[in-house]
Amino acid sequence: MPGRTELAAWKALVAHADALAGTHLRELFAADSRRGERLGLEAAGWYLDYSKNRVTADTLRLLLQLADACGLREHIDAMWRGEAINSTEKRAALHVALRAQTGEEFLVDGIDVVPEVRATLERMADFSNRVRSGEWKGHTGMPIRAVVNIGIGGSDLGPAMACEALRHYSRRDLEFRFVSNVDGTDFSEATRDLDPAQTLFVVCSKTFTTQETLANAHAARTWLLQAMGVEHAVSRHFVAVSTNAVEVAKFGVDTANRFGFRDWVGGRYSMDSAIGLSTMLAIGAENFRGMLGGFHAMDAHFRSAPFARNLPVLHGLLSVWNTNFLAIESAAVLPYDQYLKRLPAYLQQLVMESNGKQITHGGRRVEYATSPVWWGEPGTNGQHSFYQLLHQGTRRVACDFIGFRDALNPLGNQHELLLANLIAQAEALAFGKSRQQVEADGTEQALIPHRVFEGNRTSNVLLAERLTPATLGALVALYEHSVFVQGVIWDIDSFDQWGVELGKQLAARIAPELADPKLPLAHDSSTNALIRRMRLRNT
Ligand code: F6P
């Protein structure tokens, strides 16, 4: 197969982007009075307005041709068939099976995995019901009042984001904390006001070999045992979520308290697997099922809708357009909902660990840009921070605005203010304010250039009626599939993460060198000097 840049659709997009370079969004809107509605799409409770992307009907036609030329349909089918689409690790990437509905079958190596998924969900529901009802008691016979999730990356960001996003639906008499960083401050601050007798640790690690998580889990064990005095207290205060039964048992967690999942669930795609146990403890099994229902609704849409009306496909292709043909290097996710404050951090891992790659499935170096840098903050806070750059900076940032029609916490007219700001920002980015308008305001001559907004800046607006478990699930599934679409176009493996290995190996070498000043150092001169400097505390 020819390289991506050799494809006719790719070449046509390059020429098309050139031809469109001088066209402003103002002109595109002026030429089509219904653009704002025509370039809108609804699925699984979400409405996407993509009209403020710098695209025409031709752009969309060519992007869809590119998707066909890259075999997007075949790749989606392969994912659903449980094929080893994670080519470098020779594994399926079948997170869609985690939200399978009655009657659906997902095969991995010829075996339907849905019954096991269902059985795990049942066990999680049973356990969380017992904890939430107070039937599950700690070692001294007291009910659990605090849940501390210990994990990092996908074993932290998903449940941390979901617990925050769905706090409105959560049990307020249970406290939820998340410990991820190997910095002892994280554990110490998370537990300093907790009562060990009423604390449950949920240790989440797909591999159960992750340095940070094991260090924190050992700290938690020590913290608990110092209070309880006896080893068997561990079984009432620790549960583990992992694919690695052997290491869980070695750590001392009762195997009855292990919740499993399979290696075909990537860490950053695992928030709806047993890794979501903390989420279920917070919102209850019914709401967790509601969230899975939302994921599934977006999955079903992604699987069946024609590409031209397919929300994740269009979202992904627009990101490709912005990245490869408009040379936009960064994307901001801007949720206008305080409950979604951890969504940007969650999406950073989902997007950048998935598509921050430069080698194709075939082992060649790509000749085009891959994942943009993702970042973000909730609105309206970001407006008083980095939006200056979004509006007038020299760099272009593609923005995703996210909002909900109904307030979960109505307070005077604050929700209207919130939504007004969201809509206004997208409008300002697209249309800006021309020199003539600024002059007409009677602006002092010297200030005119400073007060001009050139506009023509790209954004998507994603709207739903209300933040619910289901709309959250659908939103996450939308981004998961969008990332997949981008990975297919870029011909990269979106499901491995070799780029995190080298740092881990070097840290494992440096840790003992820091601890023992007598060990000889054989790094480069900078690394050696840094190690020596940080050793000083020991000498
Ligand atoms: O180092 C990156 C990573 O492997 C992520 O992909 C993963 O989500 C995280 O570490 C945690 O891994 P584990 O769940 O195995 O502890």
Coordinates of C-alpha atoms and ligand atoms in Angstrom, one line a residue:
M1 CA 0.0 0.0 0.0
P2 CA 1.3 3.5 -0.9
G3 CA 2.3 5.7 2.0
R4 CA -0.3 8.1 3.2
T5 CA 1.1 11.2 1.5
E6 CA 1.1 9.2 -1.8
L7 CA -2.7 8.7 -1.7
A8 CA -4.6 10.7 -4.2
A9 CA -7.0 12.0 -1.5
W10 CA -4.0 13.2 0.6
K11 CA -2.5 15.1 -2.3
A12 CA -5.9 16.5 -3.2
L13 CA -6.3 17.7 0.4
V14 CA -2.9 19.4 0.3
A15 CA -3.9 21.3 -2.9
H16 CA -7.3 22.0 -1.5
A17 CA -5.9 23.5 1.8
D18 CA -3.7 25.8 -0.4
A19 CA -6.7 26.9 -2.4
L20 CA -8.7 27.6 0.8
A21 CA -5.9 29.4 2.6
G22 CA -7.2 32.9 1.8
T23 CA -10.8 32.1 2.7
H24 CA -12.1 33.4 6.0
L25 CA -14.8 31.7 8.0
R26 CA -16.8 35.0 7.7
E27 CA -16.9 34.3 3.9
L28 CA -17.9 30.7 4.3
F29 CA -20.8 31.7 6.6
A30 CA -21.8 34.6 4.3
A31 CA -22.0 32.2 1.3
D32 CA -24.3 29.8 3.1
S33 CA -26.9 31.2 5.5
R34 CA -27.7 27.7 6.8
R35 CA -24.1 26.6 7.4
G36 CA -24.5 26.7 11.2
E37 CA -27.2 24.1 11.1
R38 CA -26.0 22.1 8.1
L39 CA -22.6 21.4 9.6
G40 CA -24.2 20.0 12.8
L41 CA -24.8 16.4 13.8
E42 CA -26.5 14.6 16.6
A43 CA -25.8 11.2 18.1
A44 CA -26.1 9.4 21.5
G45 CA -27.3 12.6 23.3
W46 CA -24.6 14.8 21.8
Y47 CA -24.8 17.6 19.2
L48 CA -21.7 18.5 17.4
D49 CA -21.5 21.9 15.6
Y50 CA -18.5 21.7 13.4
S51 CA -19.4 24.7 11.2
K52 CA -16.7 26.8 12.7
N53 CA -14.0 24.6 11.2
R54 CA -12.3 25.9 8.1
V55 CA -13.9 23.4 5.8
T56 CA -16.1 23.4 2.7
A57 CA -18.2 20.6 1.2
D58 CA -15.1 19.7 -0.8
T59 CA -13.0 19.4 2.3
L60 CA -15.4 17.0 3.8
R61 CA -15.7 15.0 0.6
L62 CA -11.9 14.7 0.4
L63 CA -11.6 13.7 4.0
L64 CA -14.1 11.0 3.5
Q65 CA -12.2 9.8 0.5
L66 CA -9.1 9.7 2.6
A67 CA -10.9 7.6 5.2
D68 CA -11.9 5.2 2.6
A69 CA -8.5 5.0 1.1
C70 CA -7.0 4.3 4.5
G71 CA -9.5 1.4 5.0
L72 CA -11.3 3.0 8.0
R73 CA -14.4 0.8 7.6
E74 CA -12.2 -2.4 7.5
H75 CA -10.3 -1.2 10.6
I76 CA -13.5 -0.6 12.5
D77 CA -14.7 -4.0 11.5
A78 CA -11.4 -5.5 12.6
M79 CA -11.7 -3.9 16.0
W80 CA -15.2 -5.2 16.5
R81 CA -14.1 -8.7 15.4
G82 CA -11.5 -8.7 18.2
E83 CA -8.6 -8.9 15.7
A84 CA -5.1 -8.0 17.0
I85 CA -5.3 -4.4 15.9
N86 CA -2.7 -3.5 18.5
S87 CA -0.1 -4.8 16.1
T88 CA 3.1 -4.2 18.2
E89 CA 1.7 -6.0 21.2
K90 CA -0.3 -8.5 19.1
R91 CA -3.5 -7.9 21.0
A92 CA -7.1 -7.0 20.4
A93 CA -8.3 -3.6 21.5
L94 CA -11.8 -4.4 22.5
H95 CA -12.9 -1.9 25.0
V96 CA -16.3 -1.8 23.1
A97 CA -16.9 -5.3 24.6
L98 CA -17.0 -3.7 28.1
R99 CA -20.3 -2.0 27.3
A100 CA -21.8 -4.9 25.2
Q101 CA -25.6 -5.1 25.6
T102 CA -27.8 -8.1 25.8
G103 CA -27.5 -10.4 22.8
E104 CA -24.1 -9.0 21.7
E105 CA -21.1 -11.2 21.2
F106 CA -17.5 -10.2 21.1
L107 CA -14.9 -12.9 20.2
V108 CA -11.3 -12.9 21.3
D109 CA -9.4 -16.0 20.0
G110 CA -12.8 -17.5 19.2
I111 CA -14.2 -17.1 22.7
D112 CA -17.1 -14.8 23.5
V113 CA -15.8 -12.4 26.2
V114 CA -19.1 -10.9 27.1
P115 CA -20.1 -13.4 29.8
E116 CA -16.9 -12.7 31.7
V117 CA -17.4 -9.0 31.4
R118 CA -20.9 -9.4 32.7
A119 CA -19.8 -11.6 35.6
T120 CA -17.2 -9.0 36.6
L121 CA -19.8 -6.3 36.5
E122 CA -22.1 -8.4 38.7
R123 CA -19.3 -8.9 41.3
M124 CA -18.5 -5.2 41.2
A125 CA -22.1 -4.4 41.8
D126 CA -22.4 -6.8 44.6
F127 CA -19.3 -5.4 46.3
S128 CA -20.2 -1.8 45.9
N129 CA -23.7 -2.4 47.2
R130 CA -22.2 -4.0 50.3
V131 CA -19.8 -1.1 50.8
R132 CA -22.5 1.6 50.1
S133 CA -25.0 -0.1 52.4
G134 CA -22.5 -0.5 55.3
E135 CA -22.8 -4.3 55.2
W136 CA -19.1 -4.5 54.3
K137 CA -17.3 -3.7 57.5
G138 CA -13.7 -2.7 58.2
H139 CA -11.5 -4.8 60.5
T140 CA -12.9 -3.2 63.6
G141 CA -16.5 -3.7 62.5
M142 CA -17.1 -0.1 61.3
P143 CA -18.6 0.8 57.9
I144 CA -16.4 2.3 55.2
R145 CA -16.5 6.1 54.9
A146 CA -13.6 6.8 52.6
V147 CA -12.4 5.1 49.4
V148 CA -8.8 5.8 48.3
N149 CA -8.1 4.8 44.7
I150 CA -4.4 4.0 44.2
G151 CA -3.3 3.9 40.6
I152 CA -1.7 6.0 37.9
G153 CA -2.3 6.8 34.2
G154 CA -5.3 4.9 33.0
S155 CA -5.7 3.3 36.4
D156 CA -6.2 6.8 37.9
L157 CA -7.3 9.3 35.4
G158 CA -10.5 7.6 34.2
P159 CA -12.0 6.9 37.7
A160 CA -10.7 10.3 39.0
M161 CA -12.3 12.1 36.1
A162 CA -15.6 10.1 36.2
C163 CA -16.0 10.4 40.0
E164 CA -15.6 14.2 39.7
A165 CA -17.8 14.4 36.6
L166 CA -20.6 12.4 38.3
R167 CA -20.2 13.8 41.8
H168 CA -23.8 15.1 41.5
Y169 CA -24.9 11.4 41.4
S170 CA -22.6 10.2 44.1
R171 CA -23.0 9.2 47.7
R172 CA -22.1 12.3 49.7
D173 CA -21.4 10.4 52.9
L174 CA -18.6 8.5 51.2
E175 CA -15.3 10.4 50.6
F176 CA -13.3 9.6 47.5
R177 CA -9.6 10.3 47.1
F178 CA -7.1 9.5 44.4
V179 CA -3.5 8.8 44.9
S180 CA -1.3 8.5 41.9
N181 CA 2.0 10.3 42.2
V182 CA 5.0 8.5 43.6
D183 CA 5.7 11.8 45.5
G184 CA 4.9 10.9 49.1
T185 CA 3.0 14.1 49.4
D186 CA 0.2 12.7 47.4
F187 CA -0.5 9.7 49.7
S188 CA 0.2 11.7 52.9
E189 CA -2.2 14.5 52.0
A190 CA -4.9 12.2 50.8
T191 CA -4.9 10.1 54.0
R192 CA -3.9 12.6 56.8
D193 CA -7.5 13.2 57.9
L194 CA -8.8 9.7 57.3
D195 CA -9.7 7.0 59.8
P196 CA -7.9 3.8 58.9
A197 CA -10.8 1.8 60.5
Q198 CA -13.2 3.3 57.9
T199 CA -10.9 3.5 54.9
L200 CA -11.0 1.2 51.8
F201 CA -8.1 1.1 49.4
V202 CA -8.8 0.2 45.8
V203 CA -5.5 -0.6 44.2
C204 CA -5.8 -0.4 40.4
S205 CA -3.0 -1.5 38.1
K206 CA -3.5 -3.4 34.9
T207 CA 0.0 -5.0 35.3
F208 CA 0.4 -4.7 39.0
T209 CA 4.1 -4.0 38.4
T210 CA 3.9 -0.2 38.1
Q211 CA 6.5 1.4 40.4
E212 CA 4.4 4.3 41.6
T213 CA 1.3 2.3 42.3
L214 CA 3.2 -0.4 44.2
A215 CA 5.0 2.2 46.3
N216 CA 1.8 3.8 47.2
A217 CA 0.0 0.5 47.9
H218 CA 2.9 -0.5 50.2
A219 CA 2.6 2.9 52.0
A220 CA -1.1 2.3 52.4
R221 CA -0.6 -1.1 53.8
T222 CA 1.9 0.2 56.4
W223 CA -0.5 3.1 57.2
L224 CA -3.3 0.6 57.8
L225 CA -1.2 -1.9 59.7
Q226 CA 0.2 0.8 62.0
A227 CA -3.4 1.5 63.1
M228 CA -4.8 -2.1 63.0
G229 CA -1.8 -4.0 64.3
V230 CA -2.7 -7.3 62.6
E231 CA -1.9 -8.5 59.1
H232 CA -5.4 -10.0 58.4
A233 CA -6.9 -6.5 58.6
V234 CA -5.7 -6.0 55.1
S235 CA -8.4 -8.2 53.6
R236 CA -11.1 -5.9 54.9
H237 CA -9.5 -2.7 53.7
F238 CA -7.8 -3.6 50.4
V239 CA -9.3 -4.6 47.1
A240 CA -7.3 -4.8 43.8
V241 CA -8.2 -4.3 40.2
S242 CA -5.7 -6.0 37.9
T243 CA -5.2 -8.5 35.1
N244 CA -2.3 -9.9 37.1
A245 CA -3.7 -12.3 39.7
V246 CA -0.2 -13.6 40.7
E247 CA 1.2 -10.2 41.6
V248 CA -2.0 -9.3 43.4
A249 CA -1.8 -12.4 45.6
K250 CA 2.0 -11.7 46.2
F251 CA 1.0 -8.2 47.5
G252 CA -1.3 -9.9 50.0
V253 CA -4.8 -8.9 48.7
D254 CA -7.3 -11.7 49.1
T255 CA -7.9 -13.2 45.7
A256 CA -11.6 -13.0 46.5
N257 CA -11.1 -9.2 46.6
R258 CA -9.5 -9.0 43.1
F259 CA -11.5 -7.7 40.2
G260 CA -10.1 -8.6 36.9
F261 CA -10.1 -7.6 33.3
R262 CA -8.1 -8.7 30.2
D263 CA -5.1 -7.5 28.3
W264 CA -7.4 -6.5 25.4
V265 CA -8.4 -3.5 27.5
G266 CA -5.8 -0.8 27.2
G267 CA -5.1 1.2 30.4
R268 CA -6.4 4.5 28.9
Y269 CA -9.5 2.7 27.6
S270 CA -10.3 1.0 30.9
M271 CA -12.5 3.4 32.9
D272 CA -15.5 1.2 32.1
S273 CA -13.8 -2.0 33.1
A274 CA -13.2 -3.1 36.7
I275 CA -10.9 -0.1 36.9
G276 CA -14.2 1.8 37.3
L277 CA -14.8 0.2 40.7
S278 CA -14.2 3.5 42.5
T279 CA -16.6 5.1 40.1
M280 CA -19.2 2.5 40.8
L281 CA -18.7 2.8 44.6
A282 CA -19.3 6.5 44.2
I283 CA -22.4 6.5 41.9
G284 CA -23.8 3.0 42.4
A285 CA -24.2 0.1 40.1
E286 CA -27.4 1.5 38.3
N287 CA -25.7 4.8 37.4
F288 CA -22.6 2.9 36.3
R289 CA -24.8 0.8 34.0
G290 CA -26.3 4.1 32.7
M291 CA -22.7 5.3 31.9
L292 CA -22.0 2.0 30.0
G293 CA -25.3 2.6 28.2
G294 CA -24.0 6.0 27.0
F295 CA -20.7 4.4 25.8
H296 CA -22.7 1.8 24.0
A297 CA -25.0 4.3 22.3
M298 CA -22.0 6.1 20.8
D299 CA -20.3 2.7 19.9
A300 CA -23.5 1.7 18.0
H301 CA -23.6 5.0 16.2
F302 CA -19.9 4.8 15.3
R303 CA -20.2 1.3 14.1
S304 CA -23.3 1.8 11.9
A305 CA -23.7 5.5 10.9
P306 CA -22.5 6.4 7.4
F307 CA -19.2 8.2 7.7
A308 CA -20.6 11.5 6.4
R309 CA -23.0 11.5 9.4
N310 CA -20.8 9.8 11.9
L311 CA -19.8 11.9 14.9
P312 CA -16.6 10.3 16.0
V313 CA -15.5 9.8 12.3
L314 CA -16.1 13.5 11.5
H315 CA -14.5 14.6 14.7
G316 CA -11.4 12.5 14.0
L317 CA -11.2 13.6 10.4
L318 CA -11.5 17.2 11.3
S319 CA -8.6 16.7 13.7
V320 CA -6.6 15.2 10.8
W321 CA -7.5 18.2 8.6
N322 CA -6.4 20.7 11.3
T323 CA -3.2 18.8 12.0
N324 CA -2.0 17.8 8.6
F325 CA -3.4 20.3 6.2
L326 CA -3.8 23.4 8.3
A327 CA -0.7 22.8 10.4
I328 CA -2.5 23.4 13.7
E329 CA -0.3 21.8 16.3
S330 CA -2.4 21.9 19.4
A331 CA -5.9 21.2 20.6
A332 CA -7.7 22.6 23.6
V333 CA -10.6 20.9 25.3
L334 CA -12.7 23.5 27.1
P335 CA -15.5 22.1 29.1
Y336 CA -18.0 24.7 30.4
D337 CA -18.9 22.5 33.3
Q338 CA -17.0 22.5 36.6
Y339 CA -17.7 18.8 37.1
L340 CA -15.6 18.1 33.9
K341 CA -12.5 19.8 35.4
R342 CA -10.5 16.5 35.1
L343 CA -11.6 15.8 31.5
P344 CA -8.6 17.6 29.9
A345 CA -6.2 15.5 32.0
Y346 CA -8.0 12.4 31.1
L347 CA -8.1 13.2 27.4
Q348 CA -4.4 14.1 27.4
Q349 CA -3.5 10.5 28.2
L350 CA -6.2 9.1 25.9
V351 CA -5.1 11.2 22.9
M352 CA -1.4 11.7 23.3
E353 CA -0.5 8.2 24.7
S354 CA -2.5 6.8 21.9
N355 CA -1.4 8.9 18.9
G356 CA 1.9 10.5 20.0
K357 CA 3.8 8.1 17.7
Q358 CA 6.1 8.4 14.7
I359 CA 6.4 4.8 13.4
T360 CA 3.7 3.2 11.2
H361 CA 2.3 -0.3 11.6
G362 CA 4.8 -1.3 8.9
G363 CA 7.8 0.1 10.8
R364 CA 8.4 3.2 8.7
R365 CA 8.9 6.7 10.0
V366 CA 5.8 8.8 9.3
E367 CA 6.2 11.8 6.9
Y368 CA 3.5 13.8 8.5
A369 CA 2.5 15.1 11.9
T370 CA 0.5 12.9 14.2
S371 CA -1.2 13.8 17.5
P372 CA -1.6 17.4 18.3
V373 CA -0.7 18.5 21.8
W374 CA -3.9 18.3 23.9
W375 CA -4.5 20.5 26.9
G376 CA -7.3 22.5 28.5
E377 CA -9.2 23.9 31.5
P378 CA -12.8 24.4 32.3
G379 CA -14.5 27.6 31.2
T380 CA -14.9 30.2 32.2
N381 CA -11.6 30.0 34.2
G382 CA -9.5 29.5 31.1
Q383 CA -10.8 32.7 29.6
H384 CA -9.0 34.7 32.3
S385 CA -5.8 32.8 31.7
F386 CA -4.8 31.5 28.2
Y387 CA -7.6 32.6 26.0
Q388 CA -5.6 35.7 25.0
L389 CA -3.3 33.4 23.0
L390 CA -6.4 31.6 21.5
H391 CA -7.7 34.9 20.2
Q392 CA -4.6 36.9 19.3
G393 CA -1.5 34.6 19.6
T394 CA 0.6 33.6 16.6
R395 CA -0.1 29.9 17.2
R396 CA -3.3 28.3 16.1
V397 CA -5.2 26.0 18.5
A398 CA -8.2 23.9 17.6
C399 CA -10.8 24.2 20.4
D400 CA -13.5 21.8 21.5
F401 CA -16.1 23.6 23.6
I402 CA -18.3 21.4 25.7
G403 CA -21.5 22.4 27.4
F404 CA -24.9 21.3 28.8
R405 CA -28.2 23.0 28.4
D406 CA -29.4 22.2 32.0
A407 CA -27.6 23.2 35.1
L408 CA -27.1 20.6 37.8
N409 CA -26.7 23.3 40.4
P410 CA -28.8 26.2 39.3
L411 CA -27.8 29.4 40.9
G412 CA -29.5 32.7 39.9
N413 CA -28.6 33.3 36.3
Q414 CA -25.2 31.8 36.5
H415 CA -25.9 29.0 34.1
E416 CA -27.0 31.4 31.4
L417 CA -23.8 33.3 32.0
L418 CA -21.8 30.1 31.7
L419 CA -23.4 29.1 28.4
A420 CA -23.3 32.7 27.1
N421 CA -19.5 32.6 27.6
L422 CA -19.1 29.3 25.8
I423 CA -21.1 30.4 22.8
A424 CA -19.5 33.8 22.7
Q425 CA -16.0 32.4 22.7
A426 CA -16.7 30.2 19.7
E427 CA -18.2 33.1 17.9
A428 CA -15.3 35.5 18.7
L429 CA -12.7 32.9 17.6
A430 CA -14.5 32.4 14.3
F431 CA -15.5 35.9 13.3
G432 CA -13.2 38.1 15.3
K433 CA -13.5 41.9 15.1
S434 CA -12.2 43.7 12.0
R435 CA -10.2 46.9 11.8
Q436 CA -13.3 48.7 10.5
Q437 CA -15.3 47.6 13.5
V438 CA -12.6 48.7 15.9
E439 CA -12.3 52.1 14.2
A440 CA -16.1 52.5 14.2
D441 CA -15.9 52.1 18.0
G442 CA -13.8 55.3 18.1
T443 CA -10.7 53.5 19.3
E444 CA -7.6 55.6 19.8
Q445 CA -5.4 55.2 16.7
A446 CA -2.4 53.6 18.4
L447 CA -4.6 50.9 20.0
I448 CA -6.4 49.9 16.9
P449 CA -4.0 47.0 15.9
H450 CA -4.1 45.7 19.5
R451 CA -7.9 45.6 19.5
V452 CA -8.3 43.8 16.2
F453 CA -9.3 40.1 16.3
E454 CA -8.6 38.5 13.0
G455 CA -10.9 35.5 13.8
N456 CA -10.9 32.5 11.4
R457 CA -10.0 30.3 14.3
T458 CA -11.2 26.8 14.4
S459 CA -13.6 25.3 17.0
N460 CA -16.1 22.5 17.6
V461 CA -19.0 23.0 19.9
L462 CA -20.3 19.8 21.6
L463 CA -23.6 20.2 23.5
A464 CA -25.8 17.8 25.4
E465 CA -29.0 18.4 27.5
R466 CA -27.6 17.5 30.8
L467 CA -24.5 15.9 32.3
T468 CA -25.6 12.4 33.3
P469 CA -23.7 9.1 33.5
A470 CA -25.0 8.3 30.0
T471 CA -23.9 11.6 28.4
L472 CA -20.5 11.2 30.1
G473 CA -20.1 7.7 28.7
A474 CA -21.1 8.8 25.2
L475 CA -18.7 11.7 25.3
V476 CA -15.8 9.5 26.3
A477 CA -16.7 7.0 23.6
L478 CA -16.8 9.8 21.1
Y479 CA -13.2 10.8 22.0
E480 CA -12.0 7.1 22.1
H481 CA -13.3 6.5 18.6
S482 CA -12.1 9.9 17.3
V483 CA -8.6 8.9 18.5
F484 CA -9.0 5.6 16.7
V485 CA -10.0 7.2 13.4
Q486 CA -7.0 9.5 13.6
G487 CA -4.7 6.6 14.3
V488 CA -6.0 4.7 11.3
I489 CA -5.4 7.7 9.0
W490 CA -1.9 8.1 10.4
D491 CA -1.3 4.3 10.1
I492 CA 0.0 4.1 13.7
D493 CA -0.8 1.7 16.5
S494 CA -3.0 3.7 18.9
F495 CA -2.9 1.0 21.5
D496 CA 0.7 0.6 22.5
Q497 CA 2.9 3.0 24.5
W498 CA 6.6 2.1 24.0
G499 CA 7.5 5.8 24.5
V500 CA 7.1 5.5 28.2
E501 CA 9.6 2.7 28.7
L502 CA 13.0 4.4 28.5
G503 CA 12.3 6.9 31.3
K504 CA 11.1 4.1 33.5
Q505 CA 14.2 2.0 32.9
L506 CA 16.5 5.0 33.6
A507 CA 14.6 5.9 36.8
A508 CA 15.0 2.3 38.0
R509 CA 18.8 2.7 37.5
I510 CA 19.1 6.1 39.1
A511 CA 17.0 5.4 42.2
P512 CA 19.7 3.2 43.8
E513 CA 22.4 5.6 42.6
L514 CA 20.7 8.4 44.6
A515 CA 20.3 6.2 47.7
D516 CA 23.9 5.0 47.7
P517 CA 26.6 7.8 47.3
K518 CA 29.3 5.1 46.9
L519 CA 27.9 3.8 43.7
P520 CA 29.9 4.9 40.6
L521 CA 28.1 7.0 38.1
A522 CA 28.4 6.4 34.4
H523 CA 25.8 8.7 32.8
D524 CA 26.5 11.8 30.8
S525 CA 28.1 14.7 32.7
S526 CA 24.8 16.5 33.2
T527 CA 23.0 13.5 34.6
N528 CA 26.0 12.6 36.8
A529 CA 26.1 16.1 38.2
L530 CA 22.3 16.2 38.9
I531 CA 22.6 12.9 40.7
R532 CA 25.5 14.1 42.8
R533 CA 23.7 17.3 43.7
M534 CA 20.6 15.4 44.8
R535 CA 22.7 13.0 46.8
L536 CA 24.0 15.8 49.0
R537 CA 21.2 15.2 51.6
N538 CA 22.7 11.8 52.3
T539 CA 26.3 12.8 52.8
Ligands
F6P1 O1 3.4 4.1 31.8 C1 2.3 4.2 31.1 C2 1.3 3.2 31.5 O2 1.6 2.0 31.1 C3 -0.1 3.6 31.0 O3 -0.4 3.2 29.8 C4 -1.0 3.0 32.1 O4 -2.3 3.5 32.0 C5 -0.2 3.3 33.3 O5 1.1 3.2 33.0 C6 -0.5 2.5 34.5 O6 -0.3 1.1 34.2 P1 -0.9 0.0 35.2 O7 -2.4 0.1 35.2 O8 -0.4 -1.3 34.6 O9 -0.3 0.3 36.6

